[in-house]
XYZ file of C-alpha atoms in Angstrom:
506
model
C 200.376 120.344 87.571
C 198.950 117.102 89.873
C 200.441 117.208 93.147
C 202.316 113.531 93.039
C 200.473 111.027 95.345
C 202.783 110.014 98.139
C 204.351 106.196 96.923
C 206.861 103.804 98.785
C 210.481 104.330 98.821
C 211.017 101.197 97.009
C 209.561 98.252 94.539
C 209.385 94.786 96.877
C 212.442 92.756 96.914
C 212.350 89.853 94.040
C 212.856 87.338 96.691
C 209.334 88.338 98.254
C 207.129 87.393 95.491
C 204.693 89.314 96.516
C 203.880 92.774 97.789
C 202.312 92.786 101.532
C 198.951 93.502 101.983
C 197.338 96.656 102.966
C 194.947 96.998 105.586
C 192.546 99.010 103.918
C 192.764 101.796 100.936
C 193.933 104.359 103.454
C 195.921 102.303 105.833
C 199.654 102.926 106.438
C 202.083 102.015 103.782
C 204.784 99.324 104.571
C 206.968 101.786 106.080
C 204.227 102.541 108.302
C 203.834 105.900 106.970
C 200.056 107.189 106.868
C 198.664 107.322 103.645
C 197.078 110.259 102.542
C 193.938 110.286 99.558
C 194.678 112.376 96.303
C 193.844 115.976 96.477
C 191.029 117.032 94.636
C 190.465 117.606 91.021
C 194.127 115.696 90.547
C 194.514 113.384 87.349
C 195.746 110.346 86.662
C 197.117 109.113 82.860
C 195.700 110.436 79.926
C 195.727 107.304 78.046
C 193.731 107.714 74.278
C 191.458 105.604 72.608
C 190.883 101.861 74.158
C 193.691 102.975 76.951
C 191.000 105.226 78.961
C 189.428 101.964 81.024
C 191.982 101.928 83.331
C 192.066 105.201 84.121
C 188.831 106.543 84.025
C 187.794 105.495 87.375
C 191.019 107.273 89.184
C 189.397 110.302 87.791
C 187.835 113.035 90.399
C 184.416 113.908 90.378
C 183.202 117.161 89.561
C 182.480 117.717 93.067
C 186.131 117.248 93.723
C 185.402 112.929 95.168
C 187.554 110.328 94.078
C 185.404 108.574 90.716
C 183.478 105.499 92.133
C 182.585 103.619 88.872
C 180.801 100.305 89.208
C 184.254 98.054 88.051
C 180.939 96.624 84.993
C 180.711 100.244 83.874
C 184.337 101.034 82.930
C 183.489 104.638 81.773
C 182.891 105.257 85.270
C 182.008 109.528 86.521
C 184.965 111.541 85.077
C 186.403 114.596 86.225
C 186.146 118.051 84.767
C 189.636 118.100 83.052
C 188.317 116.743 79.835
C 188.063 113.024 80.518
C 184.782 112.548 79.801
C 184.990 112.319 76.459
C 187.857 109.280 76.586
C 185.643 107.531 79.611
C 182.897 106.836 76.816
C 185.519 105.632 74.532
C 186.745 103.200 77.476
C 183.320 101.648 77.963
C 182.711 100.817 74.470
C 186.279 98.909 75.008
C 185.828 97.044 77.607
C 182.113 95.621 77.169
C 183.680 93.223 74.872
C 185.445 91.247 77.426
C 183.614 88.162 78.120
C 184.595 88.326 81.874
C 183.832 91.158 83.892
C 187.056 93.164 84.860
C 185.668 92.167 88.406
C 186.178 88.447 88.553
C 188.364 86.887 90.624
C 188.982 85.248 87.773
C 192.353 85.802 85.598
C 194.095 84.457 82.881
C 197.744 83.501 83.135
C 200.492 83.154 79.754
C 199.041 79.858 78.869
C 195.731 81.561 77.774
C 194.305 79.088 80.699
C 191.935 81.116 83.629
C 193.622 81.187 86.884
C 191.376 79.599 89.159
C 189.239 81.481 91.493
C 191.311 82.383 94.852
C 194.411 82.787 92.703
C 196.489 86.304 93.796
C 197.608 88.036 90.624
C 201.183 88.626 89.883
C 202.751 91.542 88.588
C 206.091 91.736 86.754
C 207.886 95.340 86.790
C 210.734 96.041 84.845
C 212.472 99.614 85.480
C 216.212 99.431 85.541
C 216.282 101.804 89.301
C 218.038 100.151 91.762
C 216.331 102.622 94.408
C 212.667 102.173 93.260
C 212.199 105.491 91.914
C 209.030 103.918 90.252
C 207.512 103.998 93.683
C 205.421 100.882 93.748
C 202.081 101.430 95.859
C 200.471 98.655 97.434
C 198.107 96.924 95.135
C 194.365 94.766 95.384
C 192.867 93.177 93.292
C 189.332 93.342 93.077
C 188.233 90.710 96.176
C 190.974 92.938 97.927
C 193.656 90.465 98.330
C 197.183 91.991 97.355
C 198.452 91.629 94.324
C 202.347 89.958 93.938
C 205.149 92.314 92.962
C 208.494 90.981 91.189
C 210.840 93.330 89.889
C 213.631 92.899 86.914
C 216.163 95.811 86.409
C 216.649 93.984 82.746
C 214.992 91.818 80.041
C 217.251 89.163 80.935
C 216.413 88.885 84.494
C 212.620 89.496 83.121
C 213.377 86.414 81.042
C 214.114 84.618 84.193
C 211.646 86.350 86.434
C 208.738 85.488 83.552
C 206.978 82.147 84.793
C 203.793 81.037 84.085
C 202.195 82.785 87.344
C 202.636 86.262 86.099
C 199.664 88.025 84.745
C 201.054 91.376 83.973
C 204.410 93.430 83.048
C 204.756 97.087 83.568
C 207.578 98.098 81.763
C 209.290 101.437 82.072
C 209.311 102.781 78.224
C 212.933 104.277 79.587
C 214.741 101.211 79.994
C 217.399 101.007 77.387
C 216.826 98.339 75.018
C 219.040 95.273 74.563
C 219.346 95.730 71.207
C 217.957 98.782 69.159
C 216.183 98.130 66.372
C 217.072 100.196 62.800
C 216.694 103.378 62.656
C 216.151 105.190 66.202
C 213.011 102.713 67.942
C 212.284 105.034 70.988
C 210.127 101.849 71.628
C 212.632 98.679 71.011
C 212.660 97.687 74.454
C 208.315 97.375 74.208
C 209.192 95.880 70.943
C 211.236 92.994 72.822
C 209.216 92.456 75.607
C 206.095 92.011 73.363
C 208.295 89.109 71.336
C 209.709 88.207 74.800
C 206.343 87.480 76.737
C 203.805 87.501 73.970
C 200.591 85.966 75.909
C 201.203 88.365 78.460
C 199.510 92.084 79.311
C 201.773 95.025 79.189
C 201.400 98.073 80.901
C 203.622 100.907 79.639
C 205.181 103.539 82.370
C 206.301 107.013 80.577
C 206.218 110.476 81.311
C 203.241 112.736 82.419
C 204.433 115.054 79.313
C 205.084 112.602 77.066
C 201.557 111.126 76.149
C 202.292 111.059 72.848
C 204.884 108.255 73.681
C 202.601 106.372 75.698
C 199.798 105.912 72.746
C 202.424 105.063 70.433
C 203.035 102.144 72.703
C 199.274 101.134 72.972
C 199.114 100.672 69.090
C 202.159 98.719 69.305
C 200.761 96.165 71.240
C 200.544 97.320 74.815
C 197.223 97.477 76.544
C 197.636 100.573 78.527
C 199.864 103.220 79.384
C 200.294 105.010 82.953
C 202.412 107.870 83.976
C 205.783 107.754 86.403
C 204.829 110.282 88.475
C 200.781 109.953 88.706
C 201.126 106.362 90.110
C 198.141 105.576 92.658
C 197.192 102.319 93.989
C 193.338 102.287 92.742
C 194.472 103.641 89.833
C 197.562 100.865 89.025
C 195.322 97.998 90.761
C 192.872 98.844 88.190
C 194.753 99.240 85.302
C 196.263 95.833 86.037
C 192.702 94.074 86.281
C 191.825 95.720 83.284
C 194.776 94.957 81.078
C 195.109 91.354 81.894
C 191.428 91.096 81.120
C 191.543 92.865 77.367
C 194.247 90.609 76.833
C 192.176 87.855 77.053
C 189.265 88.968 75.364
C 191.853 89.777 72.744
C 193.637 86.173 72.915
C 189.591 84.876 72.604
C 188.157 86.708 69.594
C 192.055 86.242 67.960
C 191.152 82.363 68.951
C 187.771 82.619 67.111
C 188.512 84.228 64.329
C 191.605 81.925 63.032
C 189.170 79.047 63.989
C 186.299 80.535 61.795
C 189.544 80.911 58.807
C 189.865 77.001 59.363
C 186.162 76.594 59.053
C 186.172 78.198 55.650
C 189.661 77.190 54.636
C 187.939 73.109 55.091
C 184.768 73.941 53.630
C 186.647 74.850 50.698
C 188.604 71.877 50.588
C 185.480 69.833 51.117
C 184.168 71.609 48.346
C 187.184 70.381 46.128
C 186.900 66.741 47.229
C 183.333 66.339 46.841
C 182.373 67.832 43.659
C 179.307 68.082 41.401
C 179.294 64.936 39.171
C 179.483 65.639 34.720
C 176.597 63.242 33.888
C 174.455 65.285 31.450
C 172.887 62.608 29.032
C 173.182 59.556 31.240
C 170.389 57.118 32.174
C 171.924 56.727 35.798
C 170.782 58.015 39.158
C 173.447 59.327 41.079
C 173.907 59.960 45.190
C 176.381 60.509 47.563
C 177.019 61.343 51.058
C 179.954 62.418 52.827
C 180.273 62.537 57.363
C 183.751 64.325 58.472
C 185.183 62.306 61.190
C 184.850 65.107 63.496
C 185.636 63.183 66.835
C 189.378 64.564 66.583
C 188.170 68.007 64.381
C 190.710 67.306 61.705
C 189.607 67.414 57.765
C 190.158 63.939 56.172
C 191.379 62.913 52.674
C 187.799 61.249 51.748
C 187.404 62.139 47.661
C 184.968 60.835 44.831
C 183.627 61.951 41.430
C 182.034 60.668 38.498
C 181.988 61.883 34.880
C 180.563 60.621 31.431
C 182.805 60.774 28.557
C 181.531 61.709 24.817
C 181.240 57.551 23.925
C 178.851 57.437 26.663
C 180.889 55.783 29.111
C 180.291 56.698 32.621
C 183.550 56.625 34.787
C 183.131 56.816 38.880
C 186.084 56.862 41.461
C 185.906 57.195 44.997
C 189.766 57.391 47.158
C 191.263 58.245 50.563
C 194.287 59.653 51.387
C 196.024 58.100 54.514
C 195.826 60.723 56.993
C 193.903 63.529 58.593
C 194.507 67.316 58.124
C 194.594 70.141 55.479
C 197.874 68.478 53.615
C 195.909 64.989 53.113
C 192.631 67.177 51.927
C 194.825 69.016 49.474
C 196.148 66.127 47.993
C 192.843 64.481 47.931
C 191.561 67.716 46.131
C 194.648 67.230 43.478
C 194.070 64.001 42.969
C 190.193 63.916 42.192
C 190.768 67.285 39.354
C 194.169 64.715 37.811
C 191.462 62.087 38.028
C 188.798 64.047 35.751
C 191.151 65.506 33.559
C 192.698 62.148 32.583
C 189.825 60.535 32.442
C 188.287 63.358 30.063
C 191.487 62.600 27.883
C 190.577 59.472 27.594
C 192.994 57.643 30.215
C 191.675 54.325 31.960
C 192.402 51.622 33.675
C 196.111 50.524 34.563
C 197.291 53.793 32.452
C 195.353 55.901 34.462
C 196.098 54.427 37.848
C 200.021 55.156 36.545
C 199.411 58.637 35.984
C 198.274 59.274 39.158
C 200.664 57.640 41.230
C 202.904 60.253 39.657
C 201.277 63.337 40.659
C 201.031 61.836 44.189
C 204.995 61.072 44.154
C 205.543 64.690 43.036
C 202.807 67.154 45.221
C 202.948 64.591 48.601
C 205.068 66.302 51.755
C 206.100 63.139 52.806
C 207.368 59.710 51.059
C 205.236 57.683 53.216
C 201.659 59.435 51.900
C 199.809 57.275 49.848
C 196.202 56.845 48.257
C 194.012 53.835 47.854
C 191.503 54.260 44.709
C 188.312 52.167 43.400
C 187.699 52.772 39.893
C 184.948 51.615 37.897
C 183.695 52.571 34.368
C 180.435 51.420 33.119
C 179.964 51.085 29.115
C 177.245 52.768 27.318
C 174.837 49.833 27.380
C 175.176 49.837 31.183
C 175.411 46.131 31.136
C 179.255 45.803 32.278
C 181.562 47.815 34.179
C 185.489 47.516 34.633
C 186.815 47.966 37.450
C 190.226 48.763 39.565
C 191.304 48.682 42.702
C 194.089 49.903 44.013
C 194.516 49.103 47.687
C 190.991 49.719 48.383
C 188.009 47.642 49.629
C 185.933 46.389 46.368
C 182.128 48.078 45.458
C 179.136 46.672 46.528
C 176.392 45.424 43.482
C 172.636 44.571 44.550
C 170.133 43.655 42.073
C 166.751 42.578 42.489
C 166.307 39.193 43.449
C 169.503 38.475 44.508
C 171.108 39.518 47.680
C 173.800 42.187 47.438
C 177.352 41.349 47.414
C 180.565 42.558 46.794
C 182.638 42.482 43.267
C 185.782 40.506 43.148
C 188.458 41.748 44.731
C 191.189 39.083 43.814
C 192.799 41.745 41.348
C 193.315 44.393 43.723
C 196.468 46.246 43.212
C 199.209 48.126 45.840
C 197.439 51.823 47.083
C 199.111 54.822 44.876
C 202.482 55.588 46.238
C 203.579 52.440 47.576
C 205.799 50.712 44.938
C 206.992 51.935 42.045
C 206.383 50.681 38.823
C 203.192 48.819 40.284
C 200.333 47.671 37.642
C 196.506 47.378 38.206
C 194.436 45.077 36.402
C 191.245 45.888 34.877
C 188.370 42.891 36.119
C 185.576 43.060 33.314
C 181.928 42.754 35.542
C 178.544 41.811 34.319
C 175.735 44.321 35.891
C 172.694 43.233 34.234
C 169.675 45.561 33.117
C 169.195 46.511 36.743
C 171.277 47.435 39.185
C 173.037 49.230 42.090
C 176.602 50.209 42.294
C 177.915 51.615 46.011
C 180.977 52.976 46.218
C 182.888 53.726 49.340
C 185.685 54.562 51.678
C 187.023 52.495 54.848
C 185.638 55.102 57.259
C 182.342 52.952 57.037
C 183.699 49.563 57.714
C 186.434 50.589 60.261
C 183.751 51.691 63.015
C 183.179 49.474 66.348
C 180.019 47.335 66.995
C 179.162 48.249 70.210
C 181.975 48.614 73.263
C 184.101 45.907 72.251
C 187.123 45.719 69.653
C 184.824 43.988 66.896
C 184.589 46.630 63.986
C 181.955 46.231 60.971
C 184.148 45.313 58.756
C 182.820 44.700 55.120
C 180.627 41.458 55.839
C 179.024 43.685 58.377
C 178.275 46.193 56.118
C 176.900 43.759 53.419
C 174.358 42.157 55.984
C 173.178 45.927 57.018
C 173.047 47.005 53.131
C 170.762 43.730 52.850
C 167.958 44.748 55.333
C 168.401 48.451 54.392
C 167.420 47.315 50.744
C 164.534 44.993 52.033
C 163.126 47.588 54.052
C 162.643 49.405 50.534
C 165.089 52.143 50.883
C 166.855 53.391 47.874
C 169.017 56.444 46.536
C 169.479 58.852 48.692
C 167.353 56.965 51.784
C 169.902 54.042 51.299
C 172.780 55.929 51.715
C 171.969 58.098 54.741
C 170.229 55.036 56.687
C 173.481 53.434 55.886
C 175.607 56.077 57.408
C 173.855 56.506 60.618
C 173.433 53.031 61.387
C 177.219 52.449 60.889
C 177.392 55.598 63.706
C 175.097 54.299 65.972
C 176.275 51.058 65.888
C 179.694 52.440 66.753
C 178.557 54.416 69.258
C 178.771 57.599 68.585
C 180.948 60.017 65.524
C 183.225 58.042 63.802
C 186.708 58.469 64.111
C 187.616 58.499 60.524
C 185.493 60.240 57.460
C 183.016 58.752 55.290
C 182.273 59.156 52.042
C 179.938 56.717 50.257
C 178.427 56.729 46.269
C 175.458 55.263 45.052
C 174.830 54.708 41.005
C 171.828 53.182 40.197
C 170.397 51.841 36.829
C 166.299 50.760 36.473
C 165.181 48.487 33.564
């Protein structure tokens, strides 16, 4: 059996905020009392798997010295009582931390780093009124003392639980406020974890109850110590370590639900930008679509085209009002209703109907709506019809004549707006050579230069113009167009942008 390392008489008074600082690791203790170095070949906890870092450096030697790890090698020179196979397990645990377990720099329960200079704060909760704990004094690792608050409860924990404290060590005796079904010997970590859930928890048990103290660690504590094998290095440590995994584990839980958004948008970009159904048709087809990633949010940008058995080639292009996974989802909904009506033969004002009714019944909110361009071009490729529902009118250019935008007058109310609302079907002569640009109001809404002046669709018309007389076409015309728009607005644009590009030669 250890012989007990000599600790205080009592935890620092909550009114403190802080435990005093010790003169050096063998200094006298607040009382005064000289404090005396473990014996040799004592042990501290005998944490399992990832709970080892802590405690692997309060280990002895095997020539009886206290372990003097370097804090960057957690696994540290273990003693001979069969720690040295959980010291290797500790050092492939902590290397994953991003910040050395050394740093004067800590993370507090906002996930934000404490800046450098900042005294960590520990929170103990152990319902002895006499401090049978026995707190020793505590560094942290540019030796400046480390704050002590103490709650006999959860509820004064509640109260005692600000945004300054980096770490709780909980006695796993405390009776729980509530007990969970069945008999929880761990309800009160249970609480604590859904009490202060940003926060690192150190677990206090019994020396013979190890069994206890791993159950705790896969529960969601970081580390477990024993009552009665309390040592200053070895707590100070254990401290520095646990706040440290916990946020390393806050990070890589950070990254991994942002790499799930990555893929979740991908996807949805995926649904609203889909591979056009034009087998058999004379016509060239482009696109090009820029997220407005100045704000990271996924936009409601969504086009397709199809050709129907007659030969008829139908092209839409829409834009949900909004930004965000909700608006992309309805996007996505909108552009397969789109295809599938149009496949069954739906057009024009019928079609636009059709759709305002899916959007009524799949948007979260009654103020969601969609503006749409339609157009479909006849076999022939000689006329088009087109609709417009709340949304700015296609751009034609033809050789020898400059390019311009189709009427507009007919426009109709975006989908959602007003029930009942019709849109009327403009009939539009192409010619036997042409180019038809669709697009979305993420290209025309961007500044030119610092002021409040945006592009606007005259702007766009005049930079379509010398893109075309520079000889740029397809794909070129598209992407030129794009990054000029950026440039000229300084930098991403705020909203997305999706244009499409049909083209017809003689």
């Amino acid at each position: 059996m250890p012989v007990p390392v000599p600790r205080q008489r009592a935890i620092p008074a909550v009114e403190s905020g802080q435990a005093q600082a010790a003169s050096s690791g063998t200094g006298p203790s607040k009382e005064g009392a000289p404090r005396e170095p473990a014996p040799a070949g004592s042990t501290a906890a005998e944490p399992t798997g990832r709970t080892t870092a802590a405690t692997a450096t309060a280990m002895t030697g095997p020539d009886g010295s206290a372990g003097t790890a370097d804090p960057a090698d957690p696994s540290g020179t273990t003693g001979s009582t069969g720690a040295a196979s959980t010291a290797s397990t500790a050092s492939a645990t902590v290397t994953t931390s991003s910040t050395s377990p050394t740093s004067p720099t800590t993370s507090n329960s906002t996930g934000v780093l404490a800046p450098t200079g900042t005294n960590l704060t520990l929170l103990v909760i152990e319902d002895d009124p006499g401090g049978s704990t026995g707190m020793p004094e505590l560094l942290d690792s540019a030796g400046r003392p480390i704050r002590v608050r103490t709650a006999r409860n959860l509820t004064e924990a509640a109260r005692l639980l600000t945004d300054d404290v980096h770490c709780i060590l909980l006695d796993l005796a405390l009776p729980a406020a509530r007990r969970a079904e069945g008999d929880d010997e761990l309800a009160v970590l249970r609480q604590v974890l859904e009490l202060a859930p940003r926060h690192a928890v150190l677990a206090l048990t019994a020396s013979g109850d190890a069994e206890r103290g791993a159950e705790a660690v896969r529960v969601g504590a970081q580390d477990y110590l024993f009552r009665d094998e309390l040592d200053g290095r070895l707590l100070s440590r254990a401290i520095r370590y646990a706040v440290e995994r916990k946020r390393s584990d806050r990070a890589e839980r950070r990254l991994a639900e942002g790499r799930m958004r990555a893929q979740e948008n991908r996807r949805l970009e995926r649904g609203l930008l889909p591979t056009p159904l034009l087998e058999g048709s004379s016509l060239r087809f482009a696109a090009r679509y820029r997220p407005g990633r100045s704000r990271a949010l996924l936009g409601g940008d969504f086009y397709d085209t199809v050709r129907t058995p007659d030969g008829t080639v139908h092209a839409m292009i829409g834009d949900v009002c909004g930004h965000g996974p909700d608006e992309a989802a309805l996007g996505v909904e909108l552009r397969i209703a789109w295809r599938a009506l149009t496949l069954a033969g739906l057009c024009g004002d019928q079609l636009l109907g059709t759709l305002q009714q899916v959007l009524e019944h799949e948007r979260s909110d009654d103020e969601i709506f969609a503006t749409l361009c339609t157009v479909d071009i006849a076999p022939d490729g000689r006329r088009a019809g087109l609709c417009l529902a709340g949304h700015p009118a296609p751009l034609i250019a033809r050789p020898g004549r400059p390019a311009r935008l189709l009427p507009y007058e007919n426009n109709g109310p975006a989908l959602g707006l007003l029930p009942g609302a019709r849109w009327p079907r403009t009939q539009v002569e192409l010619g036997a050579e042409w180019s038809l640009m669709l697009y979305t109001d993420g290209l025309i809404e961007g500044h030119v230069g610092q002021g409040r002046e945006r592009l606007g669709e005259d702007g766009m018309v005049e930079m379509v113009r010398r893109q075309l007389s520079a000889g740029l076409r397809g794909e070129e015309l598209l992407r030129a167009t794009v990054n000029e728009a950026r440039d000229l607005n300084g930098g991403e644009l705020t909203d997305d942008v999706a244009v499409l590009l049909l083209d017809r030669t003689a």
